[in-house]
Amino acid sequence: MNQVSLLIMLFAALITPMLMARFKINFLPTAVVEIILGIILGPSLLNIVHPTAILKQLSDIGVIILLFLSGMEINFDLFKKPKTELSPLAKKNAAQNSKWSPVVLACLSYLTVIVISLGLAGIFKWAHLFSDFWLAAILFATISLGIVIATLKENELLSKAFGQTVLLIAVLGEVVPMLGLTFYASFFGSGSKSLWLLLLIIVVAVFLLRRFKLFFNFFEQINKSTTQLDIRLAFFLIVAMVTVASSVGAENILGAFIAGIILKLLRPSESTKDKLDSIGYGFFIPIFFMMSGIGLNLRTLLSDPQAVTLIPLFFIAYIIAKLAVYPILKLRFKNMNAIAGTSLSTATITMVVAILQVAKNMHTINSHQSGAFLLAAILTCIVAPLIFNKAYKPEPEDLKKQIVHFIGTNIFTVPVAQQLTQGWYDIQMYTDNEKNFHTYNSEVQTHLVANLDADELIKQGVFDTDILVVGHFRAQENYELAKAAKAYGVRRVIVRFEDRNILSAHEKELQELGIEVYNTPAVNIAMLRGLIETPSTLLLLNDTKNAIFEVQVRNRKYTGTEIKNLPFINKITISQIFRNRHVIRPAGSTQLELNDRIIFTGNKEDTEEIRQELGKLN
C-alpha cells in the first residue's frame, strides 16, 4: 500500500504540469493545483491515496526543503542603498521618489498588515469564531513570496520600482510571520525551552556564514558532477540549522528557513539554485502539497456548519488584512497598479500550510479550523493573480526609451544615431561646430552648444543620459570629457580615440574608471583579420537586413531555458556564449544562465526587440 500510494502521487505530480500546459492553466499556482490534486486523490473524493509513514516522512522533508528554498528567495540587497554611483537620470528619479522609495513603501505597507491582522484576530476571538489570537494574527499576516515572485517575473517587473515594492512586502510577509511563529511555538509549545536560546540559531548562522564564505569560491572552482559540493553544502546547512532549531525548542522549519538565507548570502551560482529547485520541486515539495490536500477531508469539513462559516470569513480576513496596502502604493504608483499590488499581496499559501502543520503538531488548532484556513488561502491564490494580471498597466517610467547622447556630429556618428533611432533609443546629438550643425540637423536631432566645456555641457543636460558617446575627432578633448562624464555619474561612457599615442597614455586609467574606448585603426585591423579568416564576415556586415549582435542575459525569465526552447530562436542564430570568461559553443540543449553574453546574428528588424527582451533586468 505504501508503494502504491507513492506511485500514484508521483504519477500525479508528473502529469500535472503537462495537463496545466496542455490546457493553458496558467492562472493557478502549481502549489494550489497540487493541493487540489491531493483533495481529489484523498478521502474527500477518490480515496485512492492514504497517508502512510513513508509519505509522511517525505512530506516532512518537503516542507523543510520548501522553507529552505523560500529563504533562498529572499534578497536582502533590496534593503540596501546601491553602492555604485547612480546615473544622472537615476539620481533625478531617486530625488523625485526618495520620500516613497520601495523600502519605505514596503515597510509602511506591511506595518498596516500587522496592525490590521492583530485587529482581525481580536475580532475573531471576541466573536468566539477562533479563540487563538496570536495564531490567527500570524496567519492573516502571511503573504506567499513564491507566488509574488512568479507573477512579477512573468510580467518582467522584478527590476522595476513597482515590482521591488511588492516583492519587499512579500519578503516581510514571510520573514515576520516566520519569526512570529517561532515566538508562538516557544511560548505555547509543550516542549519549548528558554526563549533566549533561539539566539543560538543566529550565532550558529553567523559562524557558518563566516566559516564558509571565504571558501565558497574555492567550492565553486572544484565543484563537478561527481562531487556536487554545492548541493552537499546546502544539505549540510539544512540539517545543521534544523538540528540547532530543534535543540533549542524552535520549529525545524525555522532552521530550514535560516539555512536558505545563509546559502543565499553566500551568493551561489544560478546552476546551484537550479539544482536545488530540481530536487525540491521535482520530488519532495509536490508530495508535501498533495499530502496537505489529502489530509483535508472536505466531506467532514463541509458537514460542519462552523467550518462552512469560517471559510468565507477567513478568506475575507486574508483580504482585509492587506487592504491598507492600497493607499500606500497609491502614493507613488497609478491607481490601477495600486489595486494590482494590493491584490497580489493577498495571495498566501506556502507559509499558511507550514504554520498550520506546526499548529496541528502543537494541538492548538483542530482539523476543521485548519481546513478552513487552508481552503481560504487557496481561494486567495486563485483570485489574487487574476486581479493582478487584469489590473496592472506599465508605469510611465517603465515605458521610457534608453537615452543616448552623442558629443560630436560627423560622418561617423550621424549614421549610427540614425540607425539607433529606429530602435528603443532616444537619441540627442550635440556639436560646437556650426557648419556640421546646419549640415546634419535635418537628418537627426542635433543641438548646437557654445563650447564643449564640461561645466557648460552639464548645464545643457548633455550628461543627463543613460549612455554618452564622445565621438568627435579631438582625442585630448575626448579624454577630458569622458572623465568628466564618468565623474558626473553617467552609467556608460563610450569614447573615440583616433590618436593612438593619447589612447596609450591614458588607456589603463580609462579602463579602471569603467570607460569604454575604441580606436578606428585597431578596429580596421581586427576587421581585416576577420575578413581573411572568415570571408563571409564582410557579407554579413554589409547586409542591410542582417547583422551581428551581442546581449547580456539579465532577464531571469529565460535563465535555465534551453536554447532550442527560446520563443524567438527561429529568428536568430546564436554563435557563441561568453560565460565566466569562457567561450561556450552553444547547442540546442545548452541552458542560458544569468549574465551570459550571447553573440548572435539575425534580422535587424527583429533583433532589437529580442535584445531588449533578453537584456531586461528582471
Coordinates of C-alpha atoms in Angstrom, one line a residue:
M1 CA 0.0 0.0 0.0
N2 CA 2.9 2.3 0.8
Q3 CA 4.4 1.8 -2.6
V4 CA 1.1 2.1 -4.5
S5 CA 0.2 5.3 -2.8
L6 CA 3.6 6.8 -3.5
L7 CA 3.5 5.6 -7.1
I8 CA 0.1 7.3 -7.6
M9 CA 1.3 10.5 -6.1
L10 CA 4.5 10.6 -8.2
F11 CA 2.4 9.9 -11.4
A12 CA 0.1 12.7 -10.4
A13 CA 3.0 15.0 -9.9
L14 CA 4.4 14.0 -13.3
I15 CA 1.3 14.6 -15.3
T16 CA 0.0 17.8 -13.5
P17 CA 2.4 20.2 -15.2
M18 CA 1.7 18.5 -18.6
L19 CA -2.0 19.0 -18.2
M20 CA -1.6 22.6 -17.0
A21 CA 0.5 23.3 -20.1
R22 CA -1.9 21.4 -22.4
F23 CA -5.0 23.2 -21.2
K24 CA -3.1 26.5 -20.5
I25 CA -4.0 26.7 -16.8
N26 CA -1.5 29.5 -16.1
F27 CA -3.7 31.5 -13.7
L28 CA -3.3 29.0 -10.9
P29 CA -0.1 28.5 -9.0
T30 CA 1.3 24.9 -9.2
A31 CA 1.1 24.6 -5.4
V32 CA -2.6 25.2 -5.4
V33 CA -3.2 22.7 -8.2
E34 CA -1.2 20.1 -6.2
I35 CA -3.2 20.7 -3.1
I36 CA -6.4 20.4 -5.1
L37 CA -5.0 17.2 -6.6
G38 CA -4.4 15.8 -3.1
I39 CA -8.0 16.6 -2.2
I40 CA -9.2 14.7 -5.3
L41 CA -6.9 11.7 -4.6
G42 CA -7.6 11.6 -0.8
P43 CA -10.7 10.8 1.3
S44 CA -12.6 13.8 0.1
L45 CA -13.2 12.3 -3.4
L46 CA -11.5 9.2 -4.9
N47 CA -9.9 7.9 -1.6
I48 CA -7.2 6.0 -3.5
V49 CA -4.2 7.5 -1.6
H50 CA -3.9 7.1 2.1
P51 CA -1.4 8.8 4.5
T52 CA 1.4 6.3 5.2
A53 CA 4.5 6.5 7.3
I54 CA 6.8 6.9 4.2
L55 CA 4.5 9.6 2.7
K56 CA 4.5 11.5 6.0
Q57 CA 8.3 11.4 6.2
L58 CA 8.6 12.6 2.6
S59 CA 6.1 15.3 3.3
D60 CA 8.1 16.5 6.4
I61 CA 11.2 16.6 4.2
G62 CA 9.2 18.5 1.6
V63 CA 8.2 21.3 4.0
I64 CA 11.7 21.6 5.2
I65 CA 13.1 22.0 1.7
L66 CA 10.2 24.3 0.8
L67 CA 11.1 26.7 3.6
F68 CA 14.8 26.4 2.8
L69 CA 14.1 27.4 -0.8
S70 CA 11.8 30.2 0.4
G71 CA 14.7 31.5 2.5
M72 CA 16.9 31.5 -0.6
E73 CA 14.3 33.6 -2.5
I74 CA 14.9 36.5 -0.1
N75 CA 17.3 39.1 -1.4
F76 CA 18.2 41.5 1.4
D77 CA 20.2 43.6 -1.0
L78 CA 16.9 45.2 -1.9
F79 CA 17.0 46.9 1.5
K80 CA 20.5 48.3 0.9
K81 CA 21.4 51.5 -0.8
P82 CA 23.2 50.9 -4.1
K83 CA 27.0 51.1 -3.7
T84 CA 27.6 52.1 -7.3
E85 CA 27.3 55.7 -8.4
L86 CA 23.8 56.4 -9.8
S87 CA 23.5 57.8 -13.3
P88 CA 22.2 61.4 -13.6
L89 CA 18.8 60.2 -14.6
A90 CA 18.7 57.7 -11.8
K91 CA 19.6 60.5 -9.4
K92 CA 16.8 62.7 -10.6
N93 CA 14.3 59.9 -10.4
A94 CA 15.6 58.9 -6.9
A95 CA 15.3 62.6 -5.8
Q96 CA 11.7 62.7 -7.0
N97 CA 10.8 59.4 -5.4
S98 CA 13.2 59.4 -2.4
K99 CA 10.3 60.0 0.0
W100 CA 8.5 57.0 -1.3
S101 CA 11.2 54.5 -2.1
P102 CA 10.3 50.8 -2.4
V103 CA 11.8 50.2 1.1
V104 CA 9.7 52.9 2.7
L105 CA 6.5 51.9 0.9
A106 CA 7.0 48.2 1.7
C107 CA 7.7 48.8 5.4
L108 CA 4.7 51.1 5.8
S109 CA 2.5 48.7 3.9
Y110 CA 3.5 45.7 6.0
L111 CA 3.1 47.7 9.2
T112 CA -0.5 48.2 8.3
V113 CA -0.8 44.5 7.6
I114 CA 0.4 43.7 11.1
V115 CA -1.9 46.2 12.7
I116 CA -5.0 45.1 10.8
S117 CA -4.1 41.4 11.3
L118 CA -4.0 41.9 15.1
G119 CA -7.3 43.7 15.0
L120 CA -8.9 40.9 12.9
A121 CA -7.6 38.3 15.3
G122 CA -9.1 40.2 18.2
I123 CA -12.5 40.4 16.4
F124 CA -12.4 36.6 15.8
K125 CA -11.6 35.9 19.4
W126 CA -14.3 38.4 20.7
A127 CA -16.9 36.8 18.4
H128 CA -15.9 33.3 19.6
L129 CA -15.1 32.3 16.0
F130 CA -11.4 31.4 16.6
S131 CA -10.0 31.7 20.1
D132 CA -6.2 31.6 19.4
F133 CA -5.5 35.3 19.0
W134 CA -1.8 35.0 18.1
L135 CA -2.1 32.1 15.7
A136 CA -4.8 34.0 13.8
A137 CA -2.8 37.2 13.6
I138 CA 0.2 35.3 12.2
L139 CA -1.9 33.5 9.6
F140 CA -3.7 36.7 8.4
A141 CA -0.3 38.5 8.1
T142 CA 1.3 35.9 5.7
I143 CA 2.0 36.5 2.1
S144 CA 3.2 33.9 -0.4
L145 CA 6.6 35.1 -1.6
G146 CA 6.8 32.3 -4.3
I147 CA 3.5 33.4 -6.0
V148 CA 4.5 37.0 -5.9
I149 CA 8.0 36.3 -7.4
A150 CA 6.5 34.1 -10.1
T151 CA 3.8 36.7 -11.0
L152 CA 6.3 39.6 -11.1
K153 CA 8.9 37.6 -13.0
E154 CA 6.3 36.6 -15.6
N155 CA 5.4 40.2 -16.1
E156 CA 9.1 41.3 -16.0
L157 CA 8.7 43.6 -13.1
L158 CA 11.3 42.5 -10.6
S159 CA 13.7 45.3 -11.6
K160 CA 11.0 48.0 -11.6
A161 CA 10.2 50.2 -8.6
F162 CA 6.7 48.8 -8.5
G163 CA 7.9 45.2 -8.7
Q164 CA 10.5 45.7 -6.0
T165 CA 8.0 47.3 -3.7
V166 CA 5.5 44.4 -4.0
L167 CA 8.4 42.0 -3.7
L168 CA 9.6 43.6 -0.4
I169 CA 6.1 43.5 1.0
A170 CA 6.0 39.7 0.2
V171 CA 9.5 39.3 1.8
L172 CA 8.2 40.8 5.0
G173 CA 5.1 38.7 4.7
E174 CA 7.3 35.6 5.0
V175 CA 10.0 36.7 7.4
V176 CA 7.8 38.4 10.0
P177 CA 5.2 35.5 10.3
M178 CA 8.1 33.0 10.5
L179 CA 9.6 34.9 13.4
G180 CA 6.1 35.3 14.9
L181 CA 5.6 31.5 14.6
T182 CA 8.9 30.9 16.4
F183 CA 7.9 33.0 19.4
Y184 CA 4.5 31.5 19.3
A185 CA 5.8 28.0 19.4
S186 CA 8.3 28.9 22.1
F187 CA 5.7 30.4 24.4
F188 CA 2.9 27.9 23.8
G189 CA 4.7 24.7 22.7
S190 CA 4.8 22.0 25.3
G191 CA 8.4 21.0 24.6
S192 CA 9.7 24.5 24.3
K193 CA 12.8 25.7 26.2
S194 CA 14.1 29.1 27.2
L195 CA 13.4 31.7 24.6
W196 CA 16.8 33.2 24.7
L197 CA 18.3 30.0 23.4
L198 CA 16.8 31.0 20.0
L199 CA 19.7 33.4 19.7
L200 CA 21.9 30.4 19.3
I201 CA 20.4 29.9 15.9
I202 CA 21.6 33.3 14.8
V203 CA 25.0 32.8 16.4
V204 CA 25.4 29.5 14.5
A205 CA 24.2 31.1 11.3
V206 CA 26.8 33.9 11.6
F207 CA 29.5 31.3 12.4
L208 CA 28.6 29.2 9.3
L209 CA 28.5 32.2 7.1
R210 CA 31.9 33.4 8.2
R211 CA 33.3 29.9 8.1
F212 CA 32.3 29.1 4.6
K213 CA 32.1 32.4 2.7
L214 CA 35.9 32.6 2.3
F215 CA 36.0 29.1 0.8
F216 CA 32.8 29.2 -1.3
N217 CA 34.6 30.4 -4.4
F218 CA 37.0 27.5 -3.9
F219 CA 34.0 25.2 -3.7
E220 CA 32.7 26.6 -6.9
Q221 CA 36.0 26.0 -8.7
I222 CA 36.4 22.4 -7.7
N223 CA 32.7 21.6 -7.9
K224 CA 31.9 18.9 -10.5
S225 CA 29.2 16.5 -11.4
T226 CA 30.7 13.6 -9.4
T227 CA 31.1 15.7 -6.2
Q228 CA 28.3 18.3 -6.3
L229 CA 29.9 20.1 -3.4
D230 CA 27.4 23.0 -3.6
I231 CA 24.5 20.6 -3.0
R232 CA 26.3 18.8 -0.2
L233 CA 26.9 22.2 1.4
A234 CA 23.2 23.0 1.0
F235 CA 22.0 19.9 2.8
F236 CA 24.7 20.2 5.5
L237 CA 23.3 23.7 6.2
I238 CA 19.7 22.4 6.2
V239 CA 20.5 19.5 8.7
A240 CA 22.7 21.7 10.8
M241 CA 20.2 24.5 11.2
V242 CA 17.2 22.1 11.7
T243 CA 19.2 20.3 14.4
V244 CA 20.0 23.6 16.2
A245 CA 16.4 24.8 15.9
S246 CA 15.0 21.6 17.3
S247 CA 17.6 21.6 20.1
V248 CA 16.5 25.0 21.4
G249 CA 12.8 24.2 21.2
A250 CA 12.1 26.1 17.9
E251 CA 10.4 24.6 14.9
N252 CA 12.6 22.8 12.4
I253 CA 11.1 24.8 9.5
L254 CA 12.7 27.9 11.1
G255 CA 16.1 26.3 10.9
A256 CA 15.5 25.4 7.3
F257 CA 14.4 28.9 6.5
I258 CA 17.5 30.4 8.1
A259 CA 19.7 27.8 6.2
G260 CA 18.2 29.1 3.0
I261 CA 19.0 32.7 3.9
I262 CA 22.6 31.7 4.8
L263 CA 23.2 30.0 1.5
K264 CA 21.7 33.0 -0.3
L265 CA 24.2 35.2 1.5
L266 CA 27.0 33.0 0.2
R267 CA 25.8 34.0 -3.3
P268 CA 25.6 30.6 -5.0
S269 CA 25.6 30.3 -8.8
E270 CA 22.4 30.1 -10.8
S271 CA 23.2 26.5 -11.5
T272 CA 23.3 25.7 -7.8
K273 CA 19.9 27.3 -7.3
D274 CA 18.5 25.4 -10.4
K275 CA 19.8 22.0 -9.0
L276 CA 18.2 22.7 -5.6
D277 CA 15.0 23.7 -7.2
S278 CA 15.1 20.5 -9.2
I279 CA 15.5 18.4 -6.1
G280 CA 12.8 20.2 -4.1
Y281 CA 10.2 20.9 -6.7
G282 CA 10.9 17.8 -8.7
F283 CA 10.2 15.4 -5.8
F284 CA 9.7 16.4 -2.2
I285 CA 7.6 19.6 -2.4
P286 CA 4.9 18.2 -4.6
I287 CA 4.4 15.4 -2.1
F288 CA 4.1 17.9 0.7
F289 CA 1.4 19.9 -1.1
M290 CA -0.5 16.8 -2.2
M291 CA -0.3 15.4 1.4
S292 CA -1.7 18.7 2.6
G293 CA -4.7 18.2 0.3
I294 CA -5.0 14.5 1.3
G295 CA -5.2 15.5 4.9
L296 CA -8.1 17.8 4.2
N297 CA -11.3 15.8 4.3
L298 CA -13.9 18.0 2.5
R299 CA -16.8 15.7 3.3
T300 CA -16.4 16.1 7.1
L301 CA -15.3 19.7 6.8
L302 CA -18.3 20.8 4.8
S303 CA -20.6 18.9 7.0
D304 CA -19.6 21.1 10.0
P305 CA -21.7 24.4 10.0
Q306 CA -19.0 26.2 11.9
A307 CA -16.3 25.3 9.3
V308 CA -18.5 26.3 6.4
T309 CA -19.0 29.7 8.2
L310 CA -15.3 30.1 8.8
I311 CA -14.1 29.5 5.2
P312 CA -15.6 32.7 3.7
L313 CA -14.8 34.7 6.9
F314 CA -11.1 33.6 6.8
F315 CA -11.0 34.5 3.1
I316 CA -12.3 37.9 3.7
A317 CA -9.9 38.4 6.7
Y318 CA -6.9 37.5 4.4
I319 CA -8.0 40.2 2.0
I320 CA -9.0 42.9 4.6
A321 CA -5.6 42.4 6.3
K322 CA -3.9 43.8 3.2
L323 CA -6.4 46.5 2.1
A324 CA -4.4 49.3 3.7
V325 CA -1.6 48.5 1.2
Y326 CA -3.6 50.2 -1.5
P327 CA -3.5 53.8 -0.3
I328 CA 0.2 53.5 0.5
L329 CA 1.1 52.1 -3.0
K330 CA -1.1 54.9 -4.5
L331 CA 1.4 57.4 -3.0
R332 CA 3.7 56.6 -5.9
F333 CA 2.0 54.4 -8.4
K334 CA -1.1 54.6 -10.6
N335 CA -4.4 53.8 -9.1
M336 CA -4.9 50.5 -11.1
N337 CA -1.4 49.4 -10.2
A338 CA -2.0 50.1 -6.5
I339 CA -5.0 47.8 -6.8
A340 CA -2.9 45.2 -8.6
G341 CA -0.2 45.3 -6.0
T342 CA -2.7 45.1 -3.2
S343 CA -4.4 42.1 -4.7
L344 CA -1.2 40.2 -5.3
S345 CA -0.3 40.8 -1.6
T346 CA -3.4 39.0 -0.5
A347 CA -2.1 35.7 -2.1
T348 CA -1.0 33.3 0.7
I349 CA -0.4 29.6 0.7
T350 CA 3.2 28.5 1.5
M351 CA 3.5 29.9 5.0
V352 CA -0.1 29.1 5.8
V353 CA 0.4 25.4 5.1
A354 CA 3.7 25.3 7.1
I355 CA 2.1 27.2 10.0
L356 CA -0.9 25.0 10.1
Q357 CA 1.3 21.9 10.2
V358 CA 3.1 23.4 13.2
A359 CA -0.1 24.3 14.9
K360 CA -1.6 20.8 14.4
N361 CA 1.6 19.3 15.9
M362 CA 1.2 21.6 18.9
H363 CA -2.5 20.7 19.1
T364 CA -3.6 24.3 19.2
I365 CA -5.9 24.0 16.2
N366 CA -8.5 21.4 15.2
S367 CA -8.8 19.8 11.7
H368 CA -11.9 21.8 10.8
Q369 CA -10.3 25.1 11.6
S370 CA -7.1 24.1 9.8
G371 CA -9.1 23.1 6.8
A372 CA -11.0 26.4 6.8
F373 CA -7.7 28.4 6.9
L374 CA -6.3 26.3 4.1
L375 CA -9.3 26.5 1.8
A376 CA -9.5 30.2 2.3
A377 CA -5.8 30.5 1.4
I378 CA -6.3 28.5 -1.8
L379 CA -9.1 30.9 -2.8
T380 CA -6.7 33.9 -2.4
C381 CA -4.2 32.2 -4.7
I382 CA -6.9 31.8 -7.3
V383 CA -8.3 35.4 -7.1
A384 CA -5.1 37.4 -6.5
P385 CA -3.1 36.6 -9.7
L386 CA -6.3 37.0 -11.8
I387 CA -6.9 40.5 -10.5
F388 CA -3.2 41.5 -10.8
N389 CA -2.9 40.5 -14.4
K390 CA -6.2 42.3 -15.2
A391 CA -5.4 45.5 -13.4
Y392 CA -1.6 46.1 -13.9
K393 CA -0.5 48.6 -16.6
P394 CA 3.1 49.7 -17.1
E395 CA 4.1 52.8 -15.2
P396 CA 5.2 55.8 -17.3
E397 CA 8.8 55.4 -16.1
D398 CA 8.8 51.8 -17.4
L399 CA 8.0 52.9 -21.0
K400 CA 10.8 55.4 -21.4
K401 CA 13.4 54.6 -24.1
Q402 CA 17.1 54.3 -23.3
I403 CA 18.6 57.7 -23.7
V404 CA 21.8 58.1 -25.8
H405 CA 23.6 61.4 -26.2
F406 CA 26.4 61.9 -28.8
I407 CA 29.0 64.6 -28.5
G408 CA 30.3 65.2 -32.0
T409 CA 28.2 65.3 -35.1
N410 CA 30.1 64.0 -38.1
I411 CA 30.1 61.4 -40.9
F412 CA 30.9 58.7 -38.3
T413 CA 28.4 59.4 -35.6
V414 CA 25.3 60.5 -37.6
P415 CA 24.7 57.2 -39.4
V416 CA 24.9 55.3 -36.1
A417 CA 22.4 57.7 -34.5
Q418 CA 20.1 57.4 -37.4
Q419 CA 20.0 53.6 -37.1
L420 CA 19.6 53.7 -33.3
T421 CA 16.6 56.0 -33.6
Q422 CA 14.7 53.1 -35.2
G423 CA 15.0 51.1 -32.0
W424 CA 14.3 51.6 -28.3
Y425 CA 16.6 54.6 -28.0
D426 CA 16.0 58.3 -27.5
I427 CA 18.9 60.0 -29.5
Q428 CA 20.2 63.5 -28.9
M429 CA 23.3 64.9 -30.7
Y430 CA 25.5 67.9 -29.6
T431 CA 28.1 69.8 -31.5
D432 CA 30.0 73.0 -31.2
N433 CA 30.7 73.1 -35.0
E434 CA 28.1 75.4 -36.6
K435 CA 28.8 74.0 -40.1
N436 CA 28.1 70.4 -39.0
F437 CA 25.0 71.6 -37.1
H438 CA 23.5 73.0 -40.3
T439 CA 24.6 70.0 -42.3
Y440 CA 23.1 67.3 -40.1
N441 CA 20.3 68.9 -38.2
S442 CA 17.8 67.9 -40.8
E443 CA 18.8 64.3 -40.6
V444 CA 18.9 63.7 -36.8
Q445 CA 18.0 65.8 -33.8
T446 CA 21.1 68.0 -33.2
H447 CA 21.8 70.8 -30.7
L448 CA 24.4 73.5 -31.2
V449 CA 26.4 74.3 -28.0
A450 CA 28.7 77.3 -27.4
N451 CA 31.6 75.0 -26.5
L452 CA 32.4 71.6 -25.2
D453 CA 33.5 72.6 -21.7
A454 CA 32.3 70.1 -19.2
D455 CA 30.5 72.6 -17.0
E456 CA 28.7 74.0 -20.0
L457 CA 27.6 70.6 -21.1
I458 CA 26.3 69.8 -17.6
K459 CA 24.2 73.0 -17.7
Q460 CA 22.8 71.9 -21.1
G461 CA 21.9 68.5 -19.7
V462 CA 24.2 66.6 -22.1
F463 CA 25.5 64.4 -19.3
D464 CA 21.9 63.5 -18.2
T465 CA 21.8 60.3 -20.2
D466 CA 22.0 56.6 -19.9
I467 CA 24.8 56.3 -22.5
L468 CA 27.2 59.0 -23.6
V469 CA 29.2 58.7 -26.8
V470 CA 32.1 61.1 -27.1
G471 CA 32.7 60.8 -30.8
H472 CA 34.4 63.8 -32.3
F473 CA 38.0 63.8 -33.6
R474 CA 39.9 65.7 -30.9
A475 CA 41.4 63.0 -28.8
Q476 CA 42.7 65.0 -25.9
E477 CA 39.3 66.8 -25.5
N478 CA 37.6 63.4 -25.7
Y479 CA 39.7 62.1 -22.9
E480 CA 38.8 65.1 -20.6
L481 CA 35.1 64.9 -21.4
A482 CA 35.0 61.2 -20.8
K483 CA 36.5 61.6 -17.3
A484 CA 34.2 64.5 -16.5
A485 CA 31.1 62.5 -17.6
K486 CA 32.1 59.5 -15.6
A487 CA 32.7 61.7 -12.5
Y488 CA 29.3 63.2 -13.1
G489 CA 27.8 59.7 -12.9
V490 CA 27.0 58.7 -16.4
R491 CA 26.5 54.9 -16.3
R492 CA 28.1 54.1 -19.7
V493 CA 30.7 56.4 -21.4
I494 CA 32.0 55.4 -24.8
V495 CA 34.8 57.5 -26.2
R496 CA 36.6 57.6 -29.5
F497 CA 40.4 57.9 -29.9
E498 CA 41.9 58.4 -33.3
D499 CA 45.3 59.4 -31.8
R500 CA 46.9 56.1 -30.6
N501 CA 49.5 58.0 -28.6
I502 CA 47.0 59.7 -26.4
L503 CA 45.0 56.5 -26.0
S504 CA 48.1 54.6 -25.0
A505 CA 48.9 57.2 -22.4
H506 CA 45.5 57.0 -20.7
E507 CA 44.1 53.6 -21.7
K508 CA 44.7 51.9 -18.3
E509 CA 43.3 54.9 -16.4
L510 CA 40.1 54.9 -18.6
Q511 CA 39.7 51.1 -18.1
E512 CA 39.9 51.5 -14.4
L513 CA 37.2 54.2 -14.5
G514 CA 35.0 51.9 -16.5
I515 CA 35.1 54.0 -19.6
E516 CA 34.7 52.1 -22.9
V517 CA 37.2 53.1 -25.6
Y518 CA 37.6 52.3 -29.3
N519 CA 40.2 53.2 -31.9
T520 CA 39.3 53.1 -35.5
P521 CA 42.7 51.8 -36.8
A522 CA 42.5 48.9 -34.3
V523 CA 39.0 48.2 -35.4
N524 CA 40.1 48.2 -39.0
I525 CA 43.0 45.8 -38.3
A526 CA 40.7 43.4 -36.5
M527 CA 38.2 43.6 -39.3
L528 CA 40.8 42.9 -42.0
R529 CA 42.0 39.9 -40.0
G530 CA 38.4 38.7 -39.7
L531 CA 37.9 39.0 -43.4
I532 CA 41.0 36.9 -44.1
E533 CA 39.9 34.2 -41.6
T534 CA 36.2 34.4 -42.2
P535 CA 35.4 35.9 -45.6
S536 CA 31.6 35.8 -45.0
T537 CA 32.0 38.4 -42.3
L538 CA 32.1 41.2 -44.9
L539 CA 28.9 39.9 -46.5
L540 CA 27.2 40.0 -43.1
L541 CA 28.5 43.4 -42.2
N542 CA 27.3 44.9 -45.5
D543 CA 24.0 43.1 -45.3
T544 CA 21.2 45.7 -45.0
K545 CA 18.9 43.2 -43.3
N546 CA 21.1 41.1 -41.0
A547 CA 23.8 41.9 -38.6
I548 CA 25.8 40.6 -35.6
F549 CA 24.6 41.5 -32.1
E550 CA 25.6 40.9 -28.5
V551 CA 23.4 40.9 -25.4
Q552 CA 23.9 40.1 -21.8
V553 CA 21.2 37.8 -20.3
R554 CA 19.7 39.6 -17.3
N555 CA 16.1 38.5 -17.7
R556 CA 15.6 35.7 -15.2
K557 CA 12.6 34.6 -17.2
Y558 CA 14.9 32.9 -19.6
T559 CA 17.6 31.5 -17.2
G560 CA 17.6 27.8 -17.2
T561 CA 15.9 27.7 -20.6
E562 CA 17.4 25.6 -23.3
I563 CA 18.3 27.5 -26.5
K564 CA 16.0 25.3 -28.6
N565 CA 13.1 26.3 -26.4
L566 CA 13.6 30.1 -26.7
P567 CA 10.4 31.5 -28.2
F568 CA 12.4 33.6 -30.7
I569 CA 15.1 31.1 -31.6
N570 CA 13.8 30.7 -35.1
K571 CA 14.6 34.4 -35.7
I572 CA 18.2 34.4 -34.6
T573 CA 21.4 32.2 -34.8
I574 CA 23.5 32.0 -31.6
S575 CA 27.1 31.6 -32.5
Q576 CA 28.9 32.0 -29.1
I577 CA 28.2 32.4 -25.4
F578 CA 30.7 34.0 -23.0
R579 CA 30.2 32.7 -19.5
N580 CA 32.6 33.3 -16.6
R581 CA 35.3 34.4 -19.1
H582 CA 35.0 31.2 -21.0
V583 CA 33.6 30.7 -24.5
I584 CA 30.9 28.1 -24.9
R585 CA 29.9 26.7 -28.3
P586 CA 26.1 26.5 -28.0
A587 CA 24.0 23.5 -28.8
G588 CA 20.2 23.2 -28.7
S589 CA 20.3 21.7 -25.3
T590 CA 22.6 24.5 -23.8
Q591 CA 20.8 26.3 -21.0
L592 CA 21.1 30.0 -20.6
E593 CA 22.5 31.3 -17.3
L594 CA 22.2 34.8 -15.8
N595 CA 24.8 37.2 -17.1
D596 CA 25.7 35.1 -20.1
R597 CA 26.9 37.3 -23.0
I598 CA 25.4 36.0 -26.3
I599 CA 26.7 36.7 -29.7
F600 CA 24.1 36.1 -32.4
T601 CA 23.0 37.1 -35.9
G602 CA 19.6 37.9 -37.1
N603 CA 17.3 40.3 -38.9
K604 CA 17.8 43.9 -37.8
E605 CA 14.1 44.4 -37.5
D606 CA 13.6 41.5 -35.1
T607 CA 16.8 41.6 -33.1
E608 CA 16.3 44.9 -31.3
E609 CA 13.2 43.6 -29.6
I610 CA 15.0 40.3 -28.8
R611 CA 17.9 42.2 -27.3
Q612 CA 15.5 44.3 -25.2
E613 CA 13.8 41.1 -24.0
L614 CA 16.9 39.2 -23.0
G615 CA 18.6 42.3 -21.5
K616 CA 15.8 43.3 -19.2
L617 CA 16.9 43.4 -15.6
N618 CA 14.3 41.0 -14.1

